[in-house]
Coordinates of N, CA, C and O in Angstrom, one line a residue:
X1 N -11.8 -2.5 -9.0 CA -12.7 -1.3 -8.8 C -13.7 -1.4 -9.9 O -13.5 -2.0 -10.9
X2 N -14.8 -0.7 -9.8 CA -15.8 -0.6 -10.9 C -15.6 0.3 -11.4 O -14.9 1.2 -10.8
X3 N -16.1 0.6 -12.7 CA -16.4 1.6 -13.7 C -17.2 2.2 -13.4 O -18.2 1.9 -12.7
X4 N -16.9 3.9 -14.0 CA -17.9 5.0 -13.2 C -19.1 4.5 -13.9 O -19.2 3.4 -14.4
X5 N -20.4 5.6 -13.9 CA -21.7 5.0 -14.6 C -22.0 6.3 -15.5 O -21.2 7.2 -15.4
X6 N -23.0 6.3 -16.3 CA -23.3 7.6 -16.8 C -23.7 8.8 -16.0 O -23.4 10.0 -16.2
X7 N -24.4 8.4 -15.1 CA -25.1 9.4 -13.9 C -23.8 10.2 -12.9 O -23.8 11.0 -12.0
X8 N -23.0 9.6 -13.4 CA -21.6 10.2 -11.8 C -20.7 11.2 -12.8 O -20.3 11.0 -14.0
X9 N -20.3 12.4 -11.9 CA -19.1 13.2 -12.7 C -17.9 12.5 -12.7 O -17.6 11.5 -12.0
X10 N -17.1 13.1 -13.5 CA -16.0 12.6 -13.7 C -15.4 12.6 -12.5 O -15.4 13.6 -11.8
X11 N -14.8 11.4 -12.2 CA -13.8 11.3 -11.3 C -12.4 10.7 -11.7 O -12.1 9.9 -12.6
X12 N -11.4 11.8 -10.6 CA -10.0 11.8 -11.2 C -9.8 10.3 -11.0 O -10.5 9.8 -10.1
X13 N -8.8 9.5 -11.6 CA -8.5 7.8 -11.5 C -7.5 8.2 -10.4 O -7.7 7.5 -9.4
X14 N -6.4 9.3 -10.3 CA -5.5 9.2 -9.2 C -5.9 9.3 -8.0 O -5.0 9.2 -7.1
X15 N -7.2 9.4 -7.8 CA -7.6 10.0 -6.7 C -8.1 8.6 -5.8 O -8.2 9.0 -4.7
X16 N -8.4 7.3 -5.9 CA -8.4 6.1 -5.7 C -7.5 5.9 -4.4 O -6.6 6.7 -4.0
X17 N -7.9 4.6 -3.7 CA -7.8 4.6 -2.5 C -5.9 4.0 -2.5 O -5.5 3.7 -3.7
X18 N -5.0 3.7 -1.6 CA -3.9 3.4 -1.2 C -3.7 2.1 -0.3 O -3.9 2.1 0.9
X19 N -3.4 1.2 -1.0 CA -2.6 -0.2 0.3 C -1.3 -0.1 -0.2 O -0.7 0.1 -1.2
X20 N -0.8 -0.6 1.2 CA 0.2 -0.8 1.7 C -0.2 -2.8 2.2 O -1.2 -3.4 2.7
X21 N 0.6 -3.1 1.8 CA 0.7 -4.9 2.2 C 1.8 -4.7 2.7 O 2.4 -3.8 2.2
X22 N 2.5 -5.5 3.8 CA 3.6 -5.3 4.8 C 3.6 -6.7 4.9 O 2.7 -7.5 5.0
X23 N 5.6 -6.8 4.8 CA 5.8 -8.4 5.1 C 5.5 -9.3 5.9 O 5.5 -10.5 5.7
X24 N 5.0 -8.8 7.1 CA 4.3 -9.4 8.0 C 2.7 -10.0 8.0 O 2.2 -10.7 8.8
X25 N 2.1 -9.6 6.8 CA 0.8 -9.4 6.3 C -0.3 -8.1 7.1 O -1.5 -8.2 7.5
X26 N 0.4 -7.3 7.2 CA -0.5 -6.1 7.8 C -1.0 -5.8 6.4 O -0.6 -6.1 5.3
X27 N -2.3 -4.8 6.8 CA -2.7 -4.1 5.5 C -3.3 -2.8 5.7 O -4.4 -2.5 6.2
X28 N -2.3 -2.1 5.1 CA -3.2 -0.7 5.6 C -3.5 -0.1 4.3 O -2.9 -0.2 3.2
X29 N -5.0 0.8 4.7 CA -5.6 1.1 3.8 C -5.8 2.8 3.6 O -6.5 3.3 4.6
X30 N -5.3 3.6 2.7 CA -5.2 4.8 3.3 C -4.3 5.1 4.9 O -4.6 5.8 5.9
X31 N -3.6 4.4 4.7 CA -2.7 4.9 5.6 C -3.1 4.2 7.1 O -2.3 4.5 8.0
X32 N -4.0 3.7 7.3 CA -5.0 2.7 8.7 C -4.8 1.3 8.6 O -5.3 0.7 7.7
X33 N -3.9 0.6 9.7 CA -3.9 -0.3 9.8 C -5.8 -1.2 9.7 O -6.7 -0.7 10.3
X34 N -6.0 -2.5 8.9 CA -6.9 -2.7 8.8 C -7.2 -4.3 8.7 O -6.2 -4.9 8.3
X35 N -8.4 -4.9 9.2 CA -7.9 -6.5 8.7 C -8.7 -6.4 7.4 O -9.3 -5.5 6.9
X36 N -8.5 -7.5 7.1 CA -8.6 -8.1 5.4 C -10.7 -8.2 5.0 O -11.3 -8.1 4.0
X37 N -11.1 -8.3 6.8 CA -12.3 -8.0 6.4 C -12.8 -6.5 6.2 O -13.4 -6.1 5.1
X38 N -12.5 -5.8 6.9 CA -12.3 -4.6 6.5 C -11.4 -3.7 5.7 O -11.5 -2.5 5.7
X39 N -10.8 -4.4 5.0 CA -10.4 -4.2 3.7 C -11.4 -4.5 2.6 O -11.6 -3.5 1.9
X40 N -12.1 -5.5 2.4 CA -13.2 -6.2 1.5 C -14.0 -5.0 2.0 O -14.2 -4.3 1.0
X41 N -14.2 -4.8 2.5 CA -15.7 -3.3 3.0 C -15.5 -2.0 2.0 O -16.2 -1.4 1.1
X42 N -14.0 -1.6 2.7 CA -13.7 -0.7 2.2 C -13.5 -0.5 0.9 O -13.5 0.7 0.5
X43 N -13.3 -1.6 0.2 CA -13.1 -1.3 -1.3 C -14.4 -1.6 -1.8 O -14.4 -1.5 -3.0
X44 N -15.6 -2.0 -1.2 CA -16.8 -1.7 -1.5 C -17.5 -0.2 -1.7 O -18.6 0.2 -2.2
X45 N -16.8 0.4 -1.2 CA -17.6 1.7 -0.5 C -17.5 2.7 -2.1 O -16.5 3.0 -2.7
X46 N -18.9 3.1 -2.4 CA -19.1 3.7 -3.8 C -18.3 4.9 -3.9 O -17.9 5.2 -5.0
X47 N -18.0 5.6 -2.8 CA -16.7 6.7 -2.9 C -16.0 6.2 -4.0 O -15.8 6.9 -5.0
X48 N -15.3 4.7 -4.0 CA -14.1 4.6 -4.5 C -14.8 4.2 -6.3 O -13.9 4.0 -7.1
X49 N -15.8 4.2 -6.8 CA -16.3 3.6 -8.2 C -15.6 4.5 -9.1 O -15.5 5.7 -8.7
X50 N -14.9 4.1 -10.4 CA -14.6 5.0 -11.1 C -12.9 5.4 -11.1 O -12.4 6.0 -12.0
X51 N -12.2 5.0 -9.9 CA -11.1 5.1 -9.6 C -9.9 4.2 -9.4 O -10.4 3.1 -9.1
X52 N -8.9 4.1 -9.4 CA -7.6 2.8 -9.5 C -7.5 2.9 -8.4 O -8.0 3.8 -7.6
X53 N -6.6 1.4 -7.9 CA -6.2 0.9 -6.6 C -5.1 1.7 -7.0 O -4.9 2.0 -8.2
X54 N -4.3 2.1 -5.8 CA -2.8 2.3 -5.7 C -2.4 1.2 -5.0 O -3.0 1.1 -3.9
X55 N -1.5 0.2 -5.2 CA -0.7 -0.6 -4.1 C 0.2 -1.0 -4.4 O 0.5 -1.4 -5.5
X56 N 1.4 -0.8 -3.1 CA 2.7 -0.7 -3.1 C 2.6 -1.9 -1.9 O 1.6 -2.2 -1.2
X57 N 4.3 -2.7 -1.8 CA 4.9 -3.4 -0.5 C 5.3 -2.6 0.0 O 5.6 -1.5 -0.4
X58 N 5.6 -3.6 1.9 CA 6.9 -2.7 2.0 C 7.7 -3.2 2.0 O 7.8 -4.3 2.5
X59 N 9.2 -2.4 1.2 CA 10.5 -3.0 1.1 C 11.4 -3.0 2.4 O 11.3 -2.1 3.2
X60 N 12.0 -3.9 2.6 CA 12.8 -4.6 3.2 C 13.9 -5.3 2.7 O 13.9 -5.8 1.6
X61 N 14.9 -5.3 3.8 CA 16.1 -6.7 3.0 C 16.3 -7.2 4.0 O 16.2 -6.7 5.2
X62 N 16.7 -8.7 3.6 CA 16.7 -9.9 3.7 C 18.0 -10.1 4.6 O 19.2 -10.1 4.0
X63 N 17.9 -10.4 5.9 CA 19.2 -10.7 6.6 C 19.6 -12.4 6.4 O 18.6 -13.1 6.3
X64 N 20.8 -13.0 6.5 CA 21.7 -13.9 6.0 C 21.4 -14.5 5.0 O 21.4 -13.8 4.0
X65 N 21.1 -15.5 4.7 CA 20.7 -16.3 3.3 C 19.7 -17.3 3.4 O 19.6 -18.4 3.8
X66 N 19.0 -16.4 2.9 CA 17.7 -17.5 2.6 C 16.6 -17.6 1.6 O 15.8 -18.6 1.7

């Protein structure tokens, strides 16, 4: 993400956008399944300047041995 600039109010860092990466390679963004090009968009979008990624997996376990 970028750094805010002098001209923008403060923005909260928690307030930054959410992925989800899924073992399958889905990726949702804010909660929207999304492809990877529209992922690259969305984290363009100056809404988000000034603010942290959140991203989490999703957990799963692992059936027999591998």
């Amino acid at each position: 993400m970028r750094s805010e600039t002098a001209d923008e109010g403060r923005i909260a860092p928690d307030a930054g956008p959410r992925v989800k990466l899924c073992q399958n390679g889905e990726i949702y963004f804010n909660g929207v399944l999304v492809t990877w090009d529209e992922f690259i968009r969305q984290l363009g979008d100056p809404m988000w300047d000034g603010t942290e990624l959140h991203e989490y997996t999703e957990s799963f376990e692992v059936d027999g041995d591998r």
